[in-house]
Amino acid sequence: MRQVKGLKLVAKAKKNSAFEFLGESISPGERKVIELEAAKLYTHSPLSIPVEIINGKQAGPVLMVNAAIHGDELNGVEIVRQLINTLDANKLKGTIIAVPIVNVFGFIHKSRYLPDRRDLNRCFPGSEKGSLASRMANTFFSQVATRCDYILDLHTGAIHRTNLPQIRADLSNPETLRIAQAFATPVIVDAPLRDGSLRSEAERLGIPVLTYEAGEALRFEPICISAGFIGVQRVMQAIGMLRSSRKKLPTPMIAKSTSWLRAESDGILRTVVTLGEKVEKGQVLAYISAPLGHSEIELNARKGGIVIGQQTLPLVNEGDAIFHLAYFEQDDQEVEQVVEEFIEEVIDADLEPLTTGQIHSPS
């Protein structure tokens, strides 16, 4: 950057233009809530997906942050709420498309699935003439997802399963890898694209997508929510939507592979390891016993790794997936240390407190 008479000449920021969306025009510096009609109930009452557009004063990329493609995965809903309530359109470069609840049917019924029992995240890009799930997928994909330059897709584990905060992404795309590292969860899983998922279909159009996985369905979990909120902000800084922070980002560990350890018997499960913990080959991770405890078997790790997911329900059948283990090129002790530092950083972050389910003690 050249200087004239001791003054720096700073390139003037390019002004943004109006963002056209579903027949609405959102001016630079404006935000607007728009209802995307997704389907109708049996009563013919319309059921819509709430979308908030925040159009920055200055030009920049279009980022979608969406949650609850599986209707019972709630941590992402709170992440989106916190995000849109902290953004100032006058200081934003580019446009945010915030979609806290994609699967409105599932959300209403506290269910992962749609009424036709289909998984919406296996139905993209969808079809105008297909099933209910296929039609909803088509509406959302064609009218919302294709408008984006980047997508952050927020998830949790399925019901009775919990996940360590992690990013799943196709790291063969250099830009996807860059923003995955910027999100800076302790673990990044280089996950192959799964047909029918939002991530796979958007990536095939050249749109980098991160899937954030953290916590359990039907819960608000403060660490998972805070980690996701911080990660979204970091990605926005990395792609130029927010002013960059001078704080050095932690270095995530990239898992070279993962596998599930399954129950070898039916019974009652007692786990003895936790998320983020390093385990050694042959280590006892859990015990499965009969109700009276007269018979008991050990569930042992087949190889060393880090626990990134596990079942929370203590009742198991033979073959149930109990522990999700990730394997790294780095030493497992180093990965465990990264996880511990990450959790400490999130706990120390000065973020909006969550009081759901807590008892207030009067002063």
Tab-separated table of C-alpha atoms in Angstrom:
chain	number	residue	atom	x	y	z
A	1	MET	CA	0.000	0.000	0.000
A	2	ARG	CA	1.608	3.300	-1.063
A	3	GLN	CA	1.791	6.363	1.160
A	4	VAL	CA	1.378	10.059	0.308
A	5	LYS	CA	2.585	12.694	2.766
A	6	GLY	CA	2.593	10.229	5.612
A	7	LEU	CA	-0.995	9.124	4.999
A	8	LYS	CA	-1.980	5.658	3.890
A	9	LEU	CA	-4.274	5.428	0.902
A	10	VAL	CA	-6.870	2.841	1.832
A	11	ALA	CA	-8.883	1.261	-0.949
A	12	LYS	CA	-12.468	2.400	-0.678
A	13	ALA	CA	-14.786	-0.433	0.240
A	14	LYS	CA	-17.161	-1.406	-2.537
A	15	LYS	CA	-20.777	-0.625	-1.757
A	16	ASN	CA	-23.201	-3.508	-1.718
A	17	SER	CA	-26.281	-3.753	-3.907
A	18	ALA	CA	-29.839	-4.784	-3.088
A	19	PHE	CA	-30.308	-8.516	-2.507
A	20	GLU	CA	-33.291	-9.943	-4.348
A	21	PHE	CA	-34.884	-12.924	-2.615
A	22	LEU	CA	-38.288	-14.559	-3.153
A	23	GLY	CA	-39.713	-11.427	-4.722
A	24	GLU	CA	-38.398	-9.159	-1.957
A	25	SER	CA	-35.628	-6.591	-2.269
A	26	ILE	CA	-33.345	-6.106	0.735
A	27	SER	CA	-31.345	-2.888	0.511
A	28	PRO	CA	-27.740	-2.553	1.737
A	29	GLY	CA	-27.766	-2.112	5.512
A	30	GLU	CA	-31.244	-3.653	5.777
A	31	ARG	CA	-32.482	-6.909	7.276
A	32	LYS	CA	-35.752	-8.639	6.568
A	33	VAL	CA	-37.567	-11.808	7.659
A	34	ILE	CA	-39.127	-13.723	4.777
A	35	GLU	CA	-41.304	-16.825	4.974
A	36	LEU	CA	-40.479	-19.526	2.418
A	37	GLU	CA	-43.611	-21.623	1.935
A	38	ALA	CA	-42.475	-25.230	2.136
A	39	ALA	CA	-45.681	-27.266	2.272
A	40	LYS	CA	-49.221	-27.276	3.601
A	41	LEU	CA	-50.820	-29.053	6.522
A	42	TYR	CA	-53.836	-31.333	6.092
A	43	THR	CA	-55.975	-28.292	6.898
A	44	HIS	CA	-54.444	-26.426	3.922
A	45	SER	CA	-52.714	-24.071	6.358
A	46	PRO	CA	-49.346	-23.085	4.861
A	47	LEU	CA	-46.189	-24.240	6.612
A	48	SER	CA	-43.223	-21.979	5.992
A	49	ILE	CA	-39.492	-21.910	6.664
A	50	PRO	CA	-38.421	-18.667	8.401
A	51	VAL	CA	-35.490	-16.979	6.650
A	52	GLU	CA	-33.766	-13.787	7.762
A	53	ILE	CA	-31.699	-11.889	5.216
A	54	ILE	CA	-29.085	-9.477	6.561
A	55	ASN	CA	-27.657	-7.468	3.687
A	56	GLY	CA	-24.447	-5.673	4.595
A	57	LYS	CA	-23.622	-2.111	3.621
A	58	GLN	CA	-20.502	-3.278	1.816
A	59	ALA	CA	-20.130	-5.903	-0.887
A	60	GLY	CA	-18.988	-9.402	0.001
A	61	PRO	CA	-19.929	-13.079	-0.208
A	62	VAL	CA	-23.310	-14.651	0.480
A	63	LEU	CA	-23.173	-17.015	3.463
A	64	MET	CA	-26.012	-19.257	4.594
A	65	VAL	CA	-26.058	-20.472	8.187
A	66	ASN	CA	-28.789	-23.075	8.596
A	67	ALA	CA	-29.903	-25.491	11.291
A	68	ALA	CA	-32.473	-28.201	12.034
A	69	ILE	CA	-32.441	-30.010	8.708
A	70	HIS	CA	-33.121	-32.761	11.222
A	71	GLY	CA	-35.996	-31.303	13.208
A	72	ASP	CA	-34.837	-32.509	16.634
A	73	GLU	CA	-31.309	-31.047	16.401
A	74	LEU	CA	-31.631	-27.862	18.430
A	75	ASN	CA	-28.157	-26.530	19.263
A	76	GLY	CA	-27.873	-24.983	15.808
A	77	VAL	CA	-31.198	-23.188	16.214
A	78	GLU	CA	-29.756	-21.304	19.182
A	79	ILE	CA	-26.480	-20.623	17.355
A	80	VAL	CA	-28.402	-18.952	14.520
A	81	ARG	CA	-30.490	-16.938	16.989
A	82	GLN	CA	-27.412	-15.637	18.769
A	83	LEU	CA	-25.681	-14.872	15.480
A	84	ILE	CA	-28.434	-12.762	13.940
A	85	ASN	CA	-28.873	-10.839	17.189
A	86	THR	CA	-25.213	-9.803	17.241
A	87	LEU	CA	-24.761	-8.811	13.588
A	88	ASP	CA	-24.869	-5.172	12.515
A	89	ALA	CA	-25.756	-4.849	8.829
A	90	ASN	CA	-23.879	-1.538	8.689
A	91	LYS	CA	-20.624	-3.305	9.619
A	92	LEU	CA	-21.205	-6.424	7.540
A	93	LYS	CA	-19.582	-7.134	4.185
A	94	GLY	CA	-21.817	-9.310	2.054
A	95	THR	CA	-25.078	-11.037	2.867
A	96	ILE	CA	-26.181	-13.505	5.536
A	97	ILE	CA	-29.013	-15.943	4.865
A	98	ALA	CA	-30.011	-17.219	8.304
A	99	VAL	CA	-32.292	-20.259	8.434
A	100	PRO	CA	-32.708	-21.508	12.019
A	101	ILE	CA	-35.240	-24.236	11.155
A	102	VAL	CA	-35.175	-25.987	7.786
A	103	ASN	CA	-37.257	-29.054	8.681
A	104	VAL	CA	-40.236	-27.245	10.174
A	105	PHE	CA	-42.351	-30.429	10.191
A	106	GLY	CA	-39.769	-32.296	12.259
A	107	PHE	CA	-39.187	-29.315	14.534
A	108	ILE	CA	-42.879	-29.050	15.414
A	109	HIS	CA	-43.038	-32.768	16.230
A	110	LYS	CA	-39.585	-32.922	17.906
A	111	SER	CA	-38.586	-35.473	15.270
A	112	ARG	CA	-35.564	-35.991	13.048
A	113	TYR	CA	-37.792	-36.919	10.131
A	114	LEU	CA	-40.582	-35.581	7.973
A	115	PRO	CA	-44.149	-36.946	8.231
A	116	ASP	CA	-43.394	-39.435	5.435
A	117	ARG	CA	-40.530	-40.792	7.629
A	118	ARG	CA	-37.917	-39.617	5.158
A	119	ASP	CA	-34.665	-37.945	6.146
A	120	LEU	CA	-34.600	-34.514	4.492
A	121	ASN	CA	-30.795	-34.623	4.387
A	122	ARG	CA	-30.918	-37.619	2.050
A	123	CYS	CA	-33.313	-35.987	-0.429
A	124	PHE	CA	-31.348	-33.106	-1.980
A	125	PRO	CA	-31.498	-31.633	-4.577
A	126	GLY	CA	-35.062	-32.922	-4.607
A	127	SER	CA	-37.767	-32.838	-7.231
A	128	GLU	CA	-40.879	-30.778	-7.910
A	129	LYS	CA	-42.830	-33.986	-8.541
A	130	GLY	CA	-41.430	-36.262	-5.835
A	131	SER	CA	-42.439	-37.121	-2.272
A	132	LEU	CA	-43.086	-34.506	0.410
A	133	ALA	CA	-39.422	-34.710	1.446
A	134	SER	CA	-38.224	-34.439	-2.147
A	135	ARG	CA	-40.427	-31.413	-2.828
A	136	MET	CA	-39.267	-29.635	0.344
A	137	ALA	CA	-35.654	-30.390	-0.543
A	138	ASN	CA	-36.190	-29.014	-4.042
A	139	THR	CA	-37.794	-25.822	-2.737
A	140	PHE	CA	-35.050	-25.154	-0.219
A	141	PHE	CA	-32.176	-26.128	-2.487
A	142	SER	CA	-33.302	-24.298	-5.622
A	143	GLN	CA	-34.555	-21.126	-3.940
A	144	VAL	CA	-32.106	-20.736	-1.051
A	145	ALA	CA	-28.986	-22.923	-1.177
A	146	THR	CA	-28.090	-22.121	-4.781
A	147	ARG	CA	-27.984	-18.403	-3.911
A	148	CYS	CA	-24.998	-18.922	-1.611
A	149	ASP	CA	-21.234	-18.683	-1.955
A	150	TYR	CA	-20.690	-20.603	1.315
A	151	ILE	CA	-22.881	-22.772	3.567
A	152	LEU	CA	-22.516	-23.643	7.253
A	153	ASP	CA	-24.870	-26.530	8.048
A	154	LEU	CA	-25.372	-26.983	11.812
A	155	HIS	CA	-26.168	-30.400	13.305
A	156	THR	CA	-26.067	-32.474	16.491
A	157	GLY	CA	-25.865	-36.185	17.079
A	158	ALA	CA	-29.023	-38.234	16.645
A	159	ILE	CA	-31.303	-38.864	19.607
A	160	HIS	CA	-29.438	-40.685	22.424
A	161	ARG	CA	-26.085	-39.921	20.772
A	162	THR	CA	-23.753	-37.033	21.434
A	163	ASN	CA	-20.850	-35.613	19.437
A	164	LEU	CA	-17.689	-33.767	20.364
A	165	PRO	CA	-17.723	-30.389	18.546
A	166	GLN	CA	-16.302	-31.213	15.123
A	167	ILE	CA	-16.383	-30.209	11.483
A	168	ARG	CA	-17.139	-32.699	8.730
A	169	ALA	CA	-16.142	-31.602	5.263
A	170	ASP	CA	-14.754	-32.656	1.900
A	171	LEU	CA	-11.176	-31.472	2.326
A	172	SER	CA	-10.276	-32.142	-1.310
A	173	ASN	CA	-11.749	-28.683	-1.999
A	174	PRO	CA	-9.010	-26.203	-0.946
A	175	GLU	CA	-11.507	-23.482	-0.022
A	176	THR	CA	-13.546	-25.903	2.073
A	177	LEU	CA	-10.348	-26.915	3.874
A	178	ARG	CA	-9.462	-23.261	4.487
A	179	ILE	CA	-12.774	-22.369	6.103
A	180	ALA	CA	-12.817	-25.660	8.054
A	181	GLN	CA	-9.503	-24.682	9.608
A	182	ALA	CA	-10.879	-21.202	10.275
A	183	PHE	CA	-13.901	-22.627	12.137
A	184	ALA	CA	-11.273	-24.209	14.392
A	185	THR	CA	-13.098	-26.981	16.198
A	186	PRO	CA	-10.564	-29.335	17.800
A	187	VAL	CA	-11.332	-32.083	15.279
A	188	ILE	CA	-11.975	-31.972	11.534
A	189	VAL	CA	-13.206	-35.171	9.894
A	190	ASP	CA	-12.381	-35.480	6.204
A	191	ALA	CA	-15.769	-36.956	5.355
A	192	PRO	CA	-16.721	-38.224	1.898
A	193	LEU	CA	-19.767	-36.658	0.288
A	194	ARG	CA	-22.973	-38.580	0.949
A	195	ASP	CA	-25.493	-38.661	-1.886
A	196	GLY	CA	-28.640	-36.696	-1.166
A	197	SER	CA	-27.151	-34.503	1.559
A	198	LEU	CA	-27.160	-30.722	1.361
A	199	ARG	CA	-23.369	-30.807	1.655
A	200	SER	CA	-22.840	-33.154	-1.284
A	201	GLU	CA	-25.222	-31.414	-3.666
A	202	ALA	CA	-23.958	-27.911	-2.853
A	203	GLU	CA	-20.299	-28.969	-3.141
A	204	ARG	CA	-21.058	-30.400	-6.587
A	205	LEU	CA	-22.127	-26.897	-7.586
A	206	GLY	CA	-18.833	-25.536	-6.271
A	207	ILE	CA	-20.262	-24.142	-3.016
A	208	PRO	CA	-17.976	-24.894	-0.030
A	209	VAL	CA	-19.998	-26.450	2.811
A	210	LEU	CA	-19.080	-27.242	6.403
A	211	THR	CA	-21.182	-29.551	8.556
A	212	TYR	CA	-20.807	-28.643	12.228
A	213	GLU	CA	-21.648	-31.539	14.552
A	214	ALA	CA	-21.890	-30.987	18.298
A	215	GLY	CA	-23.930	-32.367	21.158
A	216	GLU	CA	-27.145	-34.357	21.273
A	217	ALA	CA	-30.643	-34.001	19.834
A	218	LEU	CA	-33.422	-32.279	21.823
A	219	ARG	CA	-30.932	-30.429	24.042
A	220	PHE	CA	-29.439	-26.969	24.456
A	221	GLU	CA	-25.787	-27.537	25.390
A	222	PRO	CA	-23.879	-24.337	26.226
A	223	ILE	CA	-20.394	-25.538	25.226
A	224	CYS	CA	-21.635	-26.831	21.858
A	225	ILE	CA	-23.604	-23.649	21.193
A	226	SER	CA	-20.753	-21.342	22.190
A	227	ALA	CA	-18.249	-23.329	20.121
A	228	GLY	CA	-20.530	-23.136	17.089
A	229	PHE	CA	-21.179	-19.424	17.510
A	230	ILE	CA	-17.449	-18.687	17.788
A	231	GLY	CA	-16.719	-20.916	14.794
A	232	VAL	CA	-19.284	-19.188	12.572
A	233	GLN	CA	-17.787	-15.806	13.437
A	234	ARG	CA	-14.298	-17.080	12.622
A	235	VAL	CA	-15.450	-18.287	9.211
A	236	MET	CA	-17.077	-14.909	8.561
A	237	GLN	CA	-13.767	-13.248	9.386
A	238	ALA	CA	-11.873	-15.661	7.128
A	239	ILE	CA	-14.088	-14.919	4.109
A	240	GLY	CA	-13.995	-11.173	4.676
A	241	MET	CA	-17.494	-10.564	6.044
A	242	LEU	CA	-16.335	-9.366	9.461
A	243	ARG	CA	-13.209	-7.553	10.574
A	244	SER	CA	-10.414	-10.034	11.181
A	245	SER	CA	-9.243	-10.777	14.684
A	246	ARG	CA	-5.559	-10.574	15.563
A	247	LYS	CA	-5.966	-13.516	17.907
A	248	LYS	CA	-4.157	-16.598	16.655
A	249	LEU	CA	-6.523	-19.414	15.745
A	250	PRO	CA	-6.033	-22.822	17.355
A	251	THR	CA	-4.843	-25.554	15.011
A	252	PRO	CA	-7.494	-28.242	14.478
A	253	MET	CA	-6.493	-31.876	14.158
A	254	ILE	CA	-7.598	-33.642	10.975
A	255	ALA	CA	-8.805	-37.208	11.455
A	256	LYS	CA	-7.480	-39.586	8.824
A	257	SER	CA	-10.295	-42.064	9.520
A	258	THR	CA	-13.061	-42.910	11.993
A	259	SER	CA	-14.965	-46.026	13.038
A	260	TRP	CA	-17.782	-47.075	15.346
A	261	LEU	CA	-17.300	-49.572	18.161
A	262	ARG	CA	-20.456	-51.654	18.537
A	263	ALA	CA	-22.035	-53.505	21.437
A	264	GLU	CA	-21.145	-57.181	21.537
A	265	SER	CA	-24.086	-58.094	23.764
A	266	ASP	CA	-27.519	-56.896	24.865
A	267	GLY	CA	-27.857	-55.324	28.284
A	268	ILE	CA	-27.266	-52.265	30.427
A	269	LEU	CA	-24.377	-50.012	29.415
A	270	ARG	CA	-21.974	-48.297	31.823
A	271	THR	CA	-19.424	-46.125	30.039
A	272	VAL	CA	-16.094	-45.225	31.637
A	273	VAL	CA	-14.713	-42.771	29.041
A	274	THR	CA	-15.952	-39.396	27.835
A	275	LEU	CA	-15.964	-37.297	24.669
A	276	GLY	CA	-12.530	-36.035	23.692
A	277	GLU	CA	-10.732	-38.658	25.742
A	278	LYS	CA	-7.704	-40.526	24.414
A	279	VAL	CA	-8.097	-44.307	24.481
A	280	GLU	CA	-5.515	-47.052	24.005
A	281	LYS	CA	-5.836	-50.325	22.135
A	282	GLY	CA	-7.446	-52.878	24.446
A	283	GLN	CA	-8.637	-50.258	26.954
A	284	VAL	CA	-12.009	-50.879	28.601
A	285	LEU	CA	-14.436	-48.214	27.358
A	286	ALA	CA	-17.637	-49.604	28.855
A	287	TYR	CA	-19.266	-52.552	30.570
A	288	ILE	CA	-22.451	-54.262	29.399
A	289	SER	CA	-24.253	-56.268	32.061
A	290	ALA	CA	-27.483	-58.126	32.734
A	291	PRO	CA	-30.016	-56.216	34.882
A	292	LEU	CA	-29.003	-58.056	38.070
A	293	GLY	CA	-25.328	-57.835	37.206
A	294	HIS	CA	-24.671	-61.584	37.337
A	295	SER	CA	-23.052	-61.482	33.904
A	296	GLU	CA	-20.955	-58.694	32.475
A	297	ILE	CA	-18.721	-58.165	29.466
A	298	GLU	CA	-16.145	-55.507	28.681
A	299	LEU	CA	-16.249	-53.328	25.583
A	300	ASN	CA	-12.621	-52.802	24.568
A	301	ALA	CA	-11.042	-50.417	22.064
A	302	ARG	CA	-9.719	-52.272	19.023
A	303	LYS	CA	-7.143	-49.534	18.398
A	304	GLY	CA	-6.049	-46.287	19.986
A	305	GLY	CA	-7.870	-43.061	19.120
A	306	ILE	CA	-9.995	-40.175	20.380
A	307	VAL	CA	-13.673	-40.474	21.343
A	308	ILE	CA	-15.630	-38.050	19.116
A	309	GLY	CA	-19.110	-39.510	19.588
A	310	GLN	CA	-20.951	-41.913	21.854
A	311	GLN	CA	-24.333	-43.310	22.783
A	312	THR	CA	-25.952	-41.752	25.848
A	313	LEU	CA	-28.778	-44.268	26.350
A	314	PRO	CA	-27.726	-46.960	28.860
A	315	LEU	CA	-29.901	-49.651	27.242
A	316	VAL	CA	-28.241	-51.425	24.318
A	317	ASN	CA	-28.806	-54.238	21.880
A	318	GLU	CA	-26.070	-56.286	20.303
A	319	GLY	CA	-24.739	-54.375	17.304
A	320	ASP	CA	-25.673	-50.896	18.556
A	321	ALA	CA	-23.066	-48.230	17.749
A	322	ILE	CA	-21.655	-47.153	21.128
A	323	PHE	CA	-18.439	-45.167	20.551
A	324	HIS	CA	-17.287	-43.184	17.519
A	325	LEU	CA	-13.487	-43.119	17.474
A	326	ALA	CA	-11.273	-40.915	15.313
A	327	TYR	CA	-7.715	-41.756	14.293
A	328	PHE	CA	-4.999	-39.198	13.619
A	329	GLU	CA	-1.497	-38.981	12.234
A	330	GLN	CA	-0.574	-36.865	15.250
A	331	ASP	CA	0.008	-38.410	18.653
A	332	ASP	CA	-3.294	-39.007	20.457
A	333	GLN	CA	-1.942	-37.224	23.542
A	334	GLU	CA	-1.448	-34.091	21.426
A	335	VAL	CA	-5.005	-34.322	20.073
A	336	GLU	CA	-6.427	-34.774	23.573
A	337	GLN	CA	-4.542	-31.654	24.691
A	338	VAL	CA	-6.024	-29.667	21.782
A	339	VAL	CA	-9.518	-30.795	22.818
A	340	GLU	CA	-8.939	-29.769	26.438
A	341	GLU	CA	-7.615	-26.338	25.442
A	342	PHE	CA	-10.562	-25.844	23.092
A	343	ILE	CA	-13.116	-26.571	25.822
A	344	GLU	CA	-11.327	-24.237	28.237
A	345	GLU	CA	-11.352	-21.468	25.610
A	346	VAL	CA	-15.087	-21.893	24.979
A	347	ILE	CA	-15.884	-21.908	28.697
A	348	ASP	CA	-13.844	-18.727	29.170
A	349	ALA	CA	-15.510	-16.940	26.230
A	350	ASP	CA	-17.689	-13.999	27.236
A	351	LEU	CA	-20.869	-15.101	25.480
A	352	GLU	CA	-24.579	-14.917	26.153
A	353	PRO	CA	-25.381	-17.289	29.042
A	354	LEU	CA	-27.897	-20.088	28.599
A	355	THR	CA	-30.209	-20.636	31.536
A	356	THR	CA	-32.577	-23.228	30.074
A	357	GLY	CA	-33.246	-25.872	32.696
A	358	GLN	CA	-31.258	-24.085	35.402
A	359	ILE	CA	-32.713	-23.126	38.780
A	360	HIS	CA	-32.478	-19.455	39.621
A	361	SER	CA	-31.276	-18.739	43.141
A	362	PRO	CA	-32.776	-15.491	44.449
A	363	SER	CA	-30.233	-13.031	45.785
